[in-house]
């Protein structure tokens, strides 16, 4: 296993390009199961989670061919298995998103439930309830969801909370259902909108993605399509914080201001300059980091997936910030590692009070999940001396070459084998 070693204090400058979105790409890959015809997916980031999704699809009988480094052709001409096994679902929760498409295409699916997670309980009740509302017979047996349906039937579904994954699972299932589905209190995230665009390119009839109500007029069959995945707004936000935390000046190509409004607003409030630049955003900081209040919310609110990175920034502010995490109940694990770097953070329930310190001090730290890892890398960029971030595999699940991108901007960062890792 590798670790990342950072000598803090280098000011980042230059230009960097954002990769394709992991969280858009994963459900879009699962959507390939809905048609026997080939689909082409472009702007795919090369990540561990994408490889895991491909392993699952191959297990189901989906064939693949890389067209180039970031373009993949998937063809589900023949489905050979109806099962998403525990080993794959426990490695990556998004494997559960295959339930809807597999059931809609073949009439049956057996998908392992994902179990616990480092950031919260993350149940799948809303996925199951939504798909059951479409007429599926669902049983929970031996850790698996077993679903059957001759043909799903459109209906009206109210989601208790706007779950991204449940919205995606239900719209994929409803795309092939008989009749019209109205999904109310749906998630509005750009990744949901991208999936709907892909499904519509395959012949689905989905309207309202991006709004609270998504309507799906079921069709008899779907066909092949050629789709380019949106850029990763969370990677873009992470790079914006990297520029800010180092007092740098960076142009982030491919960052979409419209998808990052809450993040841009909060960065500006904390004293960071964000301006549009050709093909992206320019992020600069000359002044002190000002303390702010921050609350994570479903889109278009401030994303939970950028909370850890903002905490690293605010740990360096002049004053006291308050962060409230409303999406996941256990998403402050990075704070415990930031404390080891000299941060002053007190946590109570969903709230973290972050008192800025003049300078973090480098330390060996260990991440428990993807965004926690990136927050520790960001903290290391600003800290004095050396920070070693262990368990880099978390970072590799969701960031394409983050260390190389930061190095190209002037960070003193390298990846080395972690001989002490167990
Ligand atoms: C997606 O997870 C993302 N993952 C997460 O990205 C992201 O943090 C999250 O959305 C929120 O934006 C992918 O897209 C692959 P949810 P998802 O269902 O769909 C509760 C990252 O770092 N809930 O919107 O699993 C749940 O417990 C990650 O890239 C239920 O109660 O998130 C949570 O509190 C991690 N029942 C809230 O809803 C359910 O059936 C939102 O979760 C489903 C969810």
CSV table of C-alpha atoms and ligand atoms in Angstrom, one decimal:
chain,number,residue,atom,x,y,z
A,1,UNK,CA,0.0,0.0,0.0
A,2,UNK,CA,1.2,3.5,-0.8
A,3,UNK,CA,1.2,6.6,1.4
A,4,UNK,CA,1.3,10.3,0.4
A,5,UNK,CA,4.1,12.5,1.8
A,6,UNK,CA,3.6,16.2,1.7
A,7,UNK,CA,6.0,19.0,2.6
A,8,UNK,CA,3.7,21.8,3.5
A,9,UNK,CA,4.0,25.5,2.7
A,10,UNK,CA,4.2,25.6,-1.1
A,11,UNK,CA,1.8,28.1,-2.7
A,12,UNK,CA,-0.1,26.5,-5.6
A,13,UNK,CA,-0.3,28.2,-9.0
A,14,UNK,CA,-1.1,27.4,-12.6
A,15,UNK,CA,-3.8,25.5,-14.3
A,16,UNK,CA,-5.4,22.1,-13.6
A,17,UNK,CA,-8.1,20.1,-15.4
A,18,UNK,CA,-11.0,18.5,-13.6
A,19,UNK,CA,-11.8,14.8,-14.5
A,20,UNK,CA,-15.1,13.1,-15.1
A,21,UNK,CA,-17.5,12.7,-12.2
A,22,UNK,CA,-17.3,9.5,-10.3
A,23,UNK,CA,-20.7,9.8,-8.8
A,24,UNK,CA,-22.3,10.5,-12.2
A,25,UNK,CA,-20.3,7.7,-14.0
A,26,UNK,CA,-21.2,4.9,-11.6
A,27,UNK,CA,-25.0,4.9,-12.1
A,28,UNK,CA,-24.5,5.6,-15.8
A,29,UNK,CA,-22.4,2.5,-16.1
A,30,UNK,CA,-25.2,0.5,-14.3
A,31,UNK,CA,-27.7,1.9,-16.8
A,32,UNK,CA,-25.9,-0.1,-19.6
A,33,UNK,CA,-27.7,-3.1,-18.2
A,34,UNK,CA,-31.0,-1.7,-19.4
A,35,UNK,CA,-30.3,-2.4,-23.1
A,36,UNK,CA,-28.9,-5.2,-25.2
A,37,UNK,CA,-27.3,-2.6,-27.4
A,38,UNK,CA,-23.8,-1.2,-26.9
A,39,UNK,CA,-23.5,2.1,-25.0
A,40,UNK,CA,-20.4,4.4,-25.1
A,41,UNK,CA,-19.5,6.4,-22.0
A,42,UNK,CA,-16.9,9.1,-22.4
A,43,UNK,CA,-15.0,11.3,-19.9
A,44,UNK,CA,-14.9,8.4,-17.4
A,45,UNK,CA,-12.4,9.0,-14.6
A,46,UNK,CA,-9.9,6.2,-14.1
A,47,UNK,CA,-10.5,5.2,-10.5
A,48,UNK,CA,-10.7,2.2,-8.3
A,49,UNK,CA,-14.5,2.6,-8.0
A,50,UNK,CA,-14.9,2.5,-11.8
A,51,UNK,CA,-12.9,-0.7,-11.9
A,52,UNK,CA,-15.1,-2.2,-9.2
A,53,UNK,CA,-18.3,-1.2,-11.2
A,54,UNK,CA,-16.7,-2.9,-14.2
A,55,UNK,CA,-16.0,-6.0,-12.3
A,56,UNK,CA,-19.7,-6.2,-11.2
A,57,UNK,CA,-21.0,-5.6,-14.7
A,58,UNK,CA,-18.6,-8.2,-16.1
A,59,UNK,CA,-19.9,-10.6,-13.5
A,60,UNK,CA,-23.5,-10.0,-14.8
A,61,UNK,CA,-22.3,-10.8,-18.3
A,62,UNK,CA,-21.8,-7.2,-19.6
A,63,UNK,CA,-18.9,-7.0,-22.1
A,64,UNK,CA,-16.6,-4.1,-22.2
A,65,UNK,CA,-14.0,-2.5,-24.5
A,66,UNK,CA,-11.9,0.6,-23.7
A,67,UNK,CA,-12.0,2.9,-26.7
A,68,UNK,CA,-9.4,5.2,-25.2
A,69,UNK,CA,-8.1,6.0,-21.7
A,70,UNK,CA,-11.4,7.6,-20.7
A,71,UNK,CA,-14.0,6.1,-23.0
A,72,UNK,CA,-15.6,2.8,-22.5
A,73,UNK,CA,-18.0,0.7,-24.5
A,74,UNK,CA,-20.4,-1.5,-22.5
A,75,UNK,CA,-22.6,-4.1,-24.1
A,76,UNK,CA,-25.2,-6.1,-22.1
A,77,UNK,CA,-26.4,-8.2,-25.0
A,78,UNK,CA,-26.7,-11.3,-22.7
A,79,UNK,CA,-27.3,-11.1,-19.0
A,80,UNK,CA,-25.6,-14.2,-17.5
A,81,UNK,CA,-26.1,-13.6,-13.8
A,82,UNK,CA,-28.8,-11.8,-11.8
A,83,UNK,CA,-26.8,-11.5,-8.7
A,84,UNK,CA,-24.6,-8.6,-7.3
A,85,UNK,CA,-22.5,-10.5,-4.7
A,86,UNK,CA,-21.7,-9.3,-1.2
A,87,UNK,CA,-18.0,-9.1,-1.9
A,88,UNK,CA,-18.5,-6.4,-4.6
A,89,UNK,CA,-21.3,-4.5,-2.8
A,90,UNK,CA,-19.4,-4.3,0.4
A,91,UNK,CA,-16.4,-2.9,-1.5
A,92,UNK,CA,-18.5,-0.2,-3.1
A,93,UNK,CA,-22.0,0.7,-2.1
A,94,UNK,CA,-22.9,2.1,-5.5
A,95,UNK,CA,-23.0,-1.5,-6.7
A,96,UNK,CA,-26.5,-1.5,-5.1
A,97,UNK,CA,-27.6,0.9,-7.9
A,98,UNK,CA,-27.7,-2.1,-10.2
A,99,UNK,CA,-30.9,-3.4,-8.5
A,100,UNK,CA,-33.3,-1.2,-10.5
A,101,UNK,CA,-31.8,-1.7,-14.0
A,102,UNK,CA,-31.3,-5.5,-13.6
A,103,UNK,CA,-34.8,-6.0,-12.4
A,104,UNK,CA,-36.4,-3.8,-15.0
A,105,UNK,CA,-34.5,-5.5,-17.9
A,106,UNK,CA,-34.7,-9.2,-16.8
A,107,UNK,CA,-37.6,-9.4,-14.3
A,108,UNK,CA,-35.4,-10.5,-11.4
A,109,UNK,CA,-32.4,-9.4,-9.4
A,110,UNK,CA,-30.6,-10.6,-6.3
A,111,UNK,CA,-28.4,-7.8,-4.8
A,112,UNK,CA,-26.5,-7.9,-1.6
A,113,UNK,CA,-27.3,-5.2,0.9
A,114,UNK,CA,-24.3,-3.0,1.5
A,115,UNK,CA,-24.1,-3.1,5.3
A,116,UNK,CA,-22.4,-0.4,7.5
A,117,UNK,CA,-20.3,2.5,6.3
A,118,UNK,CA,-17.6,4.7,7.8
A,119,UNK,CA,-19.6,7.9,7.4
A,120,UNK,CA,-23.1,6.7,8.7
A,121,UNK,CA,-25.6,4.0,8.7
A,122,UNK,CA,-26.7,4.6,5.1
A,123,UNK,CA,-29.7,2.3,4.9
A,124,UNK,CA,-31.2,1.3,1.5
A,125,UNK,CA,-34.9,1.4,2.7
A,126,UNK,CA,-35.8,4.2,0.2
A,127,UNK,CA,-34.4,2.2,-2.7
A,128,UNK,CA,-36.4,-0.8,-1.7
A,129,UNK,CA,-39.6,1.1,-1.0
A,130,UNK,CA,-39.4,2.9,-4.3
A,131,UNK,CA,-38.9,-0.2,-6.4
A,132,UNK,CA,-41.6,-2.1,-4.4
A,133,UNK,CA,-44.0,0.8,-5.2
A,134,UNK,CA,-43.3,0.0,-8.9
A,135,UNK,CA,-44.9,-3.4,-8.3
A,136,UNK,CA,-41.8,-5.6,-7.5
A,137,UNK,CA,-42.1,-8.4,-5.1
A,138,UNK,CA,-39.1,-8.0,-2.7
A,139,UNK,CA,-37.8,-10.2,0.0
A,140,UNK,CA,-34.8,-9.7,2.2
A,141,UNK,CA,-33.1,-13.0,2.7
A,142,UNK,CA,-29.6,-14.0,3.9
A,143,UNK,CA,-28.3,-10.4,3.5
A,144,UNK,CA,-29.7,-10.1,-0.1
A,145,UNK,CA,-32.5,-8.2,-1.6
A,146,UNK,CA,-34.4,-10.6,-3.9
A,147,UNK,CA,-36.7,-8.8,-6.3
A,148,UNK,CA,-39.1,-10.2,-8.9
A,149,UNK,CA,-41.5,-8.5,-11.4
A,150,UNK,CA,-42.9,-9.6,-14.7
A,151,UNK,CA,-43.0,-5.9,-15.7
A,152,UNK,CA,-42.8,-3.0,-13.4
A,153,UNK,CA,-45.7,-0.6,-13.4
A,154,UNK,CA,-45.5,3.2,-13.1
A,155,UNK,CA,-46.9,4.9,-10.1
A,156,UNK,CA,-46.6,8.0,-7.8
A,157,UNK,CA,-43.7,7.7,-5.3
A,158,UNK,CA,-43.0,10.1,-2.4
A,159,UNK,CA,-39.4,9.9,-1.1
A,160,UNK,CA,-39.1,10.6,2.6
A,161,UNK,CA,-35.8,12.3,1.9
A,162,UNK,CA,-34.2,13.2,-1.4
A,163,UNK,CA,-31.7,10.3,-1.6
A,164,UNK,CA,-29.4,10.5,-4.6
A,165,UNK,CA,-29.0,6.7,-4.9
A,166,UNK,CA,-32.6,5.9,-4.4
A,167,UNK,CA,-33.6,8.5,-7.0
A,168,UNK,CA,-31.2,7.0,-9.5
A,169,UNK,CA,-32.3,3.4,-8.8
A,170,UNK,CA,-36.0,4.3,-9.2
A,171,UNK,CA,-35.6,6.3,-12.4
A,172,UNK,CA,-33.6,3.5,-14.0
A,173,UNK,CA,-36.3,0.9,-13.0
A,174,UNK,CA,-39.2,3.2,-14.0
A,175,UNK,CA,-37.6,3.9,-17.4
A,176,UNK,CA,-38.8,0.4,-18.6
A,177,UNK,CA,-42.0,0.2,-16.5
A,178,UNK,CA,-45.5,0.2,-18.0
A,179,UNK,CA,-47.0,3.7,-17.7
A,180,UNK,CA,-46.0,6.9,-15.9
A,181,UNK,CA,-44.1,7.3,-12.7
A,182,UNK,CA,-43.9,10.6,-10.7
A,183,UNK,CA,-41.1,10.6,-8.2
A,184,UNK,CA,-41.7,13.3,-5.7
A,185,UNK,CA,-39.1,14.9,-3.4
A,186,UNK,CA,-36.5,13.5,-5.7
A,187,UNK,CA,-32.8,14.3,-5.4
A,188,UNK,CA,-31.8,17.3,-7.6
A,189,UNK,CA,-28.0,16.6,-7.8
A,190,UNK,CA,-26.2,17.2,-11.2
A,191,UNK,CA,-25.3,13.5,-11.2
A,192,UNK,CA,-29.0,12.6,-11.2
A,193,UNK,CA,-29.5,15.0,-14.1
A,194,UNK,CA,-26.6,13.5,-16.0
A,195,UNK,CA,-28.1,10.0,-15.5
A,196,UNK,CA,-31.5,11.2,-16.8
A,197,UNK,CA,-29.7,12.7,-19.9
A,198,UNK,CA,-28.0,9.4,-20.5
A,199,UNK,CA,-31.3,7.5,-20.2
A,200,UNK,CA,-33.1,9.9,-22.5
A,201,UNK,CA,-30.3,9.4,-25.1
A,202,UNK,CA,-31.1,5.6,-24.7
A,203,UNK,CA,-34.7,6.4,-25.6
A,204,UNK,CA,-36.2,6.9,-22.1
A,205,UNK,CA,-38.8,9.6,-21.6
A,206,UNK,CA,-37.7,11.4,-18.4
A,207,UNK,CA,-38.6,15.0,-17.6
A,208,UNK,CA,-38.0,17.2,-14.6
A,209,UNK,CA,-34.6,15.9,-13.5
A,210,UNK,CA,-33.0,18.7,-11.4
A,211,UNK,CA,-36.4,19.6,-10.0
A,212,UNK,CA,-38.3,18.1,-7.0
A,213,UNK,CA,-40.6,16.0,-9.1
A,214,UNK,CA,-39.2,13.7,-11.8
A,215,UNK,CA,-41.6,12.2,-14.3
A,216,UNK,CA,-40.8,9.0,-16.2
A,217,UNK,CA,-43.0,7.7,-19.0
A,218,UNK,CA,-42.0,4.1,-19.3
A,219,UNK,CA,-41.0,2.7,-22.7
A,220,UNK,CA,-41.0,-0.9,-24.1
A,221,UNK,CA,-37.2,-0.9,-24.7
A,222,UNK,CA,-34.1,1.2,-24.6
A,223,UNK,CA,-31.3,1.4,-27.2
A,224,UNK,CA,-27.6,2.2,-27.3
A,225,UNK,CA,-26.3,5.7,-26.8
A,226,UNK,CA,-23.1,7.7,-26.7
A,227,UNK,CA,-22.8,9.8,-23.6
A,228,UNK,CA,-20.2,12.1,-22.1
A,229,UNK,CA,-20.1,12.2,-18.3
A,230,UNK,CA,-20.2,15.6,-16.6
A,231,UNK,CA,-17.1,16.9,-14.8
A,232,UNK,CA,-16.6,16.1,-11.1
A,233,UNK,CA,-17.9,19.1,-9.1
A,234,UNK,CA,-16.5,17.5,-5.9
A,235,UNK,CA,-13.0,17.2,-7.4
A,236,UNK,CA,-13.3,20.8,-8.7
A,237,UNK,CA,-14.3,21.9,-5.2
A,238,UNK,CA,-11.4,20.1,-3.6
A,239,UNK,CA,-8.9,21.8,-6.0
A,240,UNK,CA,-10.5,25.1,-5.2
A,241,UNK,CA,-9.9,24.5,-1.5
A,242,UNK,CA,-6.3,23.5,-2.4
A,243,UNK,CA,-5.7,26.8,-4.1
A,244,UNK,CA,-7.4,28.7,-1.1
A,245,UNK,CA,-5.6,26.8,1.7
A,246,UNK,CA,-2.1,27.5,0.2
A,247,UNK,CA,-2.8,31.2,-0.6
A,248,UNK,CA,-2.4,30.2,-4.2
A,249,UNK,CA,-3.7,31.3,-7.6
A,250,UNK,CA,-5.1,28.5,-9.7
A,251,UNK,CA,-7.3,28.2,-12.8
A,252,UNK,CA,-9.5,25.1,-12.5
A,253,UNK,CA,-10.4,24.1,-16.0
A,254,UNK,CA,-13.7,22.3,-16.4
A,255,UNK,CA,-15.1,23.5,-13.1
A,256,UNK,CA,-18.8,24.4,-13.6
A,257,UNK,CA,-19.8,27.5,-11.6
A,258,UNK,CA,-23.5,26.7,-11.9
A,259,UNK,CA,-23.0,23.4,-10.0
A,260,UNK,CA,-20.8,24.9,-7.4
A,261,UNK,CA,-22.8,28.0,-6.3
A,262,UNK,CA,-23.0,27.1,-2.6
A,263,UNK,CA,-19.3,26.2,-2.5
A,264,UNK,CA,-18.3,29.4,-4.3
A,265,UNK,CA,-20.5,31.5,-1.9
A,266,UNK,CA,-18.9,29.9,1.2
A,267,UNK,CA,-15.3,30.3,-0.2
A,268,UNK,CA,-16.0,34.0,-0.9
A,269,UNK,CA,-17.4,34.5,2.5
A,270,UNK,CA,-14.2,33.1,4.0
A,271,UNK,CA,-12.1,35.6,2.0
A,272,UNK,CA,-11.2,33.6,-1.1
A,273,UNK,CA,-11.5,35.2,-4.5
A,274,UNK,CA,-13.4,33.1,-7.1
A,275,UNK,CA,-13.8,34.4,-10.6
A,276,UNK,CA,-14.8,32.9,-13.9
A,277,UNK,CA,-11.9,32.2,-16.2
A,278,UNK,CA,-11.7,30.7,-19.8
A,279,UNK,CA,-13.2,27.2,-19.5
A,280,UNK,CA,-13.4,27.2,-15.7
A,281,UNK,CA,-12.8,29.1,-12.5
A,282,UNK,CA,-9.8,31.1,-11.1
A,283,UNK,CA,-9.4,30.8,-7.4
A,284,UNK,CA,-7.0,33.1,-5.5
A,285,UNK,CA,-6.4,34.1,-1.9
A,286,UNK,CA,-4.3,37.1,-0.7
A,287,UNK,CA,-6.0,37.8,2.6
A,288,UNK,CA,-6.6,35.9,5.8
A,289,UNK,CA,-9.1,33.0,5.9
A,290,UNK,CA,-12.3,34.3,7.6
A,291,UNK,CA,-14.4,32.1,9.9
A,292,UNK,CA,-17.8,31.1,8.6
A,293,UNK,CA,-20.9,29.0,9.4
A,294,UNK,CA,-21.5,26.1,7.1
A,295,UNK,CA,-24.3,23.6,6.9
A,296,UNK,CA,-24.4,20.6,4.5
A,297,UNK,CA,-27.6,20.1,2.6
A,298,UNK,CA,-28.9,18.3,-0.4
A,299,UNK,CA,-28.2,20.0,-3.7
A,300,UNK,CA,-28.2,22.9,-4.4
A,301,UNK,CA,-27.1,23.3,-0.8
A,302,UNK,CA,-23.5,22.9,0.3
A,303,UNK,CA,-22.4,19.3,-0.5
A,304,UNK,CA,-21.5,16.9,2.3
A,305,UNK,CA,-18.8,15.6,0.0
A,306,UNK,CA,-16.9,18.9,0.5
A,307,UNK,CA,-17.4,19.3,4.2
A,308,UNK,CA,-14.2,17.6,5.2
A,309,UNK,CA,-12.1,19.7,2.8
A,310,UNK,CA,-13.7,22.9,4.1
A,311,UNK,CA,-13.0,21.9,7.7
A,312,UNK,CA,-9.3,21.7,6.7
A,313,UNK,CA,-9.5,25.2,5.3
A,314,UNK,CA,-11.3,26.6,8.3
A,315,UNK,CA,-8.9,25.0,10.7
A,316,UNK,CA,-6.5,27.7,9.4
A,317,UNK,CA,-9.0,30.6,9.7
A,318,UNK,CA,-8.6,33.6,12.0
A,319,UNK,CA,-11.5,32.9,14.3
A,320,UNK,CA,-14.2,30.3,15.1
A,321,UNK,CA,-16.3,28.5,12.4
A,322,UNK,CA,-19.3,26.3,13.0
A,323,UNK,CA,-19.9,23.3,10.7
A,324,UNK,CA,-23.1,21.4,10.8
A,325,UNK,CA,-23.3,18.0,8.9
A,326,UNK,CA,-27.0,17.2,8.2
A,327,UNK,CA,-26.6,14.4,5.6
A,328,UNK,CA,-24.5,11.7,7.3
A,329,UNK,CA,-24.4,11.2,11.1
A,330,UNK,CA,-20.8,10.1,11.4
A,331,UNK,CA,-18.9,12.2,8.9
A,332,UNK,CA,-16.4,13.9,11.2
A,333,UNK,CA,-13.8,11.2,11.3
A,334,UNK,CA,-11.3,13.5,9.6
A,335,UNK,CA,-11.6,16.0,12.5
A,336,UNK,CA,-9.9,13.4,14.8
A,337,UNK,CA,-6.9,13.3,12.5
A,338,UNK,CA,-6.9,17.1,12.0
A,339,UNK,CA,-6.6,17.3,15.8
A,340,UNK,CA,-3.4,15.3,15.5
A,341,UNK,CA,-2.1,18.1,13.2
A,342,UNK,CA,-2.8,20.7,15.9
A,343,UNK,CA,-6.3,21.8,14.8
A,344,UNK,CA,-8.7,23.0,17.5
A,345,UNK,CA,-12.0,21.3,16.8
A,346,UNK,CA,-14.8,20.5,19.3
A,347,UNK,CA,-17.6,18.2,18.1
A,348,UNK,CA,-21.0,17.7,19.5
A,349,UNK,CA,-23.5,15.6,17.6
A,350,UNK,CA,-23.8,17.0,14.1
A,351,UNK,CA,-21.9,20.2,14.9
A,352,UNK,CA,-18.2,20.9,14.8
A,353,UNK,CA,-16.8,24.1,16.3
A,354,UNK,CA,-13.5,24.9,14.5
A,355,UNK,CA,-11.2,27.4,16.1
A,356,UNK,CA,-8.6,28.4,13.6
A,357,UNK,CA,-4.9,28.1,14.6
A,358,UNK,CA,-2.0,30.1,13.1
A,359,UNK,CA,-0.5,27.0,11.5
A,360,UNK,CA,-1.2,23.3,11.5
A,361,UNK,CA,1.8,21.0,12.1
A,362,UNK,CA,2.6,18.1,9.8
A,363,UNK,CA,2.0,14.6,11.3
A,364,UNK,CA,1.4,11.0,10.1
A,365,UNK,CA,-2.4,10.7,9.7
A,366,UNK,CA,-4.8,8.0,8.5
A,367,UNK,CA,-8.0,8.4,6.6
A,368,UNK,CA,-11.2,6.4,7.0
A,369,UNK,CA,-13.0,7.4,3.8
A,370,UNK,CA,-12.5,9.2,0.5
A,371,UNK,CA,-13.3,12.8,1.4
A,372,UNK,CA,-11.5,12.5,4.8
A,373,UNK,CA,-8.4,11.5,2.8
A,374,UNK,CA,-8.6,14.6,0.6
A,375,UNK,CA,-9.1,16.8,3.6
A,376,UNK,CA,-5.9,15.5,5.2
A,377,UNK,CA,-4.0,16.0,2.0
A,378,UNK,CA,-5.2,19.6,1.9
A,379,UNK,CA,-4.3,20.1,5.5
A,380,UNK,CA,-0.9,18.8,4.8
A,381,UNK,CA,-0.4,21.3,1.9
A,382,UNK,CA,-0.8,24.2,4.5
A,383,UNK,CA,0.9,22.6,7.5
A,384,UNK,CA,4.5,23.1,8.6
A,385,UNK,CA,6.9,20.2,8.0
A,386,UNK,CA,5.9,16.8,6.7
A,387,UNK,CA,2.5,15.2,6.7
A,388,UNK,CA,2.1,11.5,5.7
A,389,UNK,CA,-1.4,10.4,4.7
A,390,UNK,CA,-1.8,6.7,5.0
A,391,UNK,CA,-4.4,4.4,3.5
A,392,UNK,CA,-4.2,6.1,0.1
A,393,UNK,CA,-6.5,3.5,-1.4
A,394,UNK,CA,-9.4,5.7,-0.1
A,395,UNK,CA,-8.2,8.6,-2.2
A,396,UNK,CA,-7.7,6.4,-5.3
A,397,UNK,CA,-11.3,5.3,-5.1
A,398,UNK,CA,-12.5,8.7,-6.0
A,399,UNK,CA,-9.8,11.1,-7.2
A,400,UNK,CA,-8.0,10.6,-10.5
A,401,UNK,CA,-4.3,11.3,-9.9
A,402,UNK,CA,-4.9,14.0,-7.3
A,403,UNK,CA,-1.3,13.9,-6.1
A,404,UNK,CA,0.1,14.4,-9.7
A,405,UNK,CA,-2.3,17.2,-10.3
A,406,UNK,CA,-1.3,19.0,-7.1
A,407,UNK,CA,2.4,18.4,-7.9
A,408,UNK,CA,2.0,20.0,-11.3
A,409,UNK,CA,0.6,23.1,-9.4
A,410,UNK,CA,3.8,23.3,-7.3
A,411,UNK,CA,2.9,21.2,-4.3
A,412,UNK,CA,5.7,19.2,-2.7
A,413,UNK,CA,3.8,15.9,-2.7
A,414,UNK,CA,4.8,12.4,-3.5
A,415,UNK,CA,3.5,8.9,-3.3
A,416,UNK,CA,5.8,6.3,-1.7
A,417,UNK,CA,5.3,2.7,-0.6
A,418,UNK,CA,4.2,2.5,3.0
A,419,UNK,CA,6.5,-0.2,4.4
A,420,UNK,CA,4.9,0.0,7.8
A,421,UNK,CA,1.3,-0.6,6.5
A,422,UNK,CA,-0.4,-3.7,7.6
B,1,LIG,C1,-24.4,9.6,-2.9
B,1,LIG,O1,-24.5,8.6,-1.9
B,1,LIG,C2,-22.9,9.7,-3.2
B,1,LIG,N1,-22.5,8.5,-3.7
B,1,LIG,C3,-22.2,10.1,-1.9
B,1,LIG,O2,-20.9,10.3,-2.3
B,1,LIG,C4,-22.8,11.4,-1.4
B,1,LIG,O3,-22.1,11.8,-0.2
B,1,LIG,C5,-24.3,11.3,-1.2
B,1,LIG,O4,-24.9,10.9,-2.4
B,1,LIG,C6,-24.9,12.6,-0.7
B,1,LIG,O5,-24.7,13.6,-1.7
B,1,LIG,C7,-22.7,8.2,-5.0
B,1,LIG,O6,-23.3,8.9,-5.8
B,1,LIG,C8,-22.1,6.9,-5.5
B,1,LIG,P1,-28.0,9.4,-0.3
B,1,LIG,P2,-26.0,8.0,-1.6
B,1,LIG,O7,-28.8,8.2,-0.5
B,1,LIG,O8,-26.8,8.0,-2.8
B,1,LIG,C9,-30.2,8.5,3.9
B,1,LIG,C10,-18.5,10.3,-2.0
B,1,LIG,O9,-17.7,10.6,-1.1
B,1,LIG,N2,-30.8,7.3,3.2
B,1,LIG,O10,-28.4,10.7,-1.0
B,1,LIG,O11,-25.7,6.7,-0.9
B,1,LIG,C11,-28.7,8.3,4.0
B,1,LIG,O12,-28.4,7.5,5.1
B,1,LIG,C12,-19.8,9.8,-1.5
B,1,LIG,O13,-18.3,10.4,-3.2
B,1,LIG,C13,-31.8,6.6,3.8
B,1,LIG,O14,-32.2,6.9,5.0
B,1,LIG,O15,-26.5,9.0,-0.6
B,1,LIG,C14,-28.2,9.7,4.2
B,1,LIG,O16,-28.3,10.1,5.5
B,1,LIG,C15,-19.9,9.2,-0.2
B,1,LIG,N3,-32.4,5.6,3.2
B,1,LIG,C16,-29.1,10.5,3.2
B,1,LIG,O17,-30.3,9.6,3.0
B,1,LIG,C17,-32.0,5.2,1.9
B,1,LIG,O18,-32.5,4.2,1.4
B,1,LIG,C18,-28.5,10.8,1.9
B,1,LIG,O19,-28.0,9.6,1.3
B,1,LIG,C19,-31.0,5.9,1.3
B,1,LIG,C20,-30.4,7.0,1.9
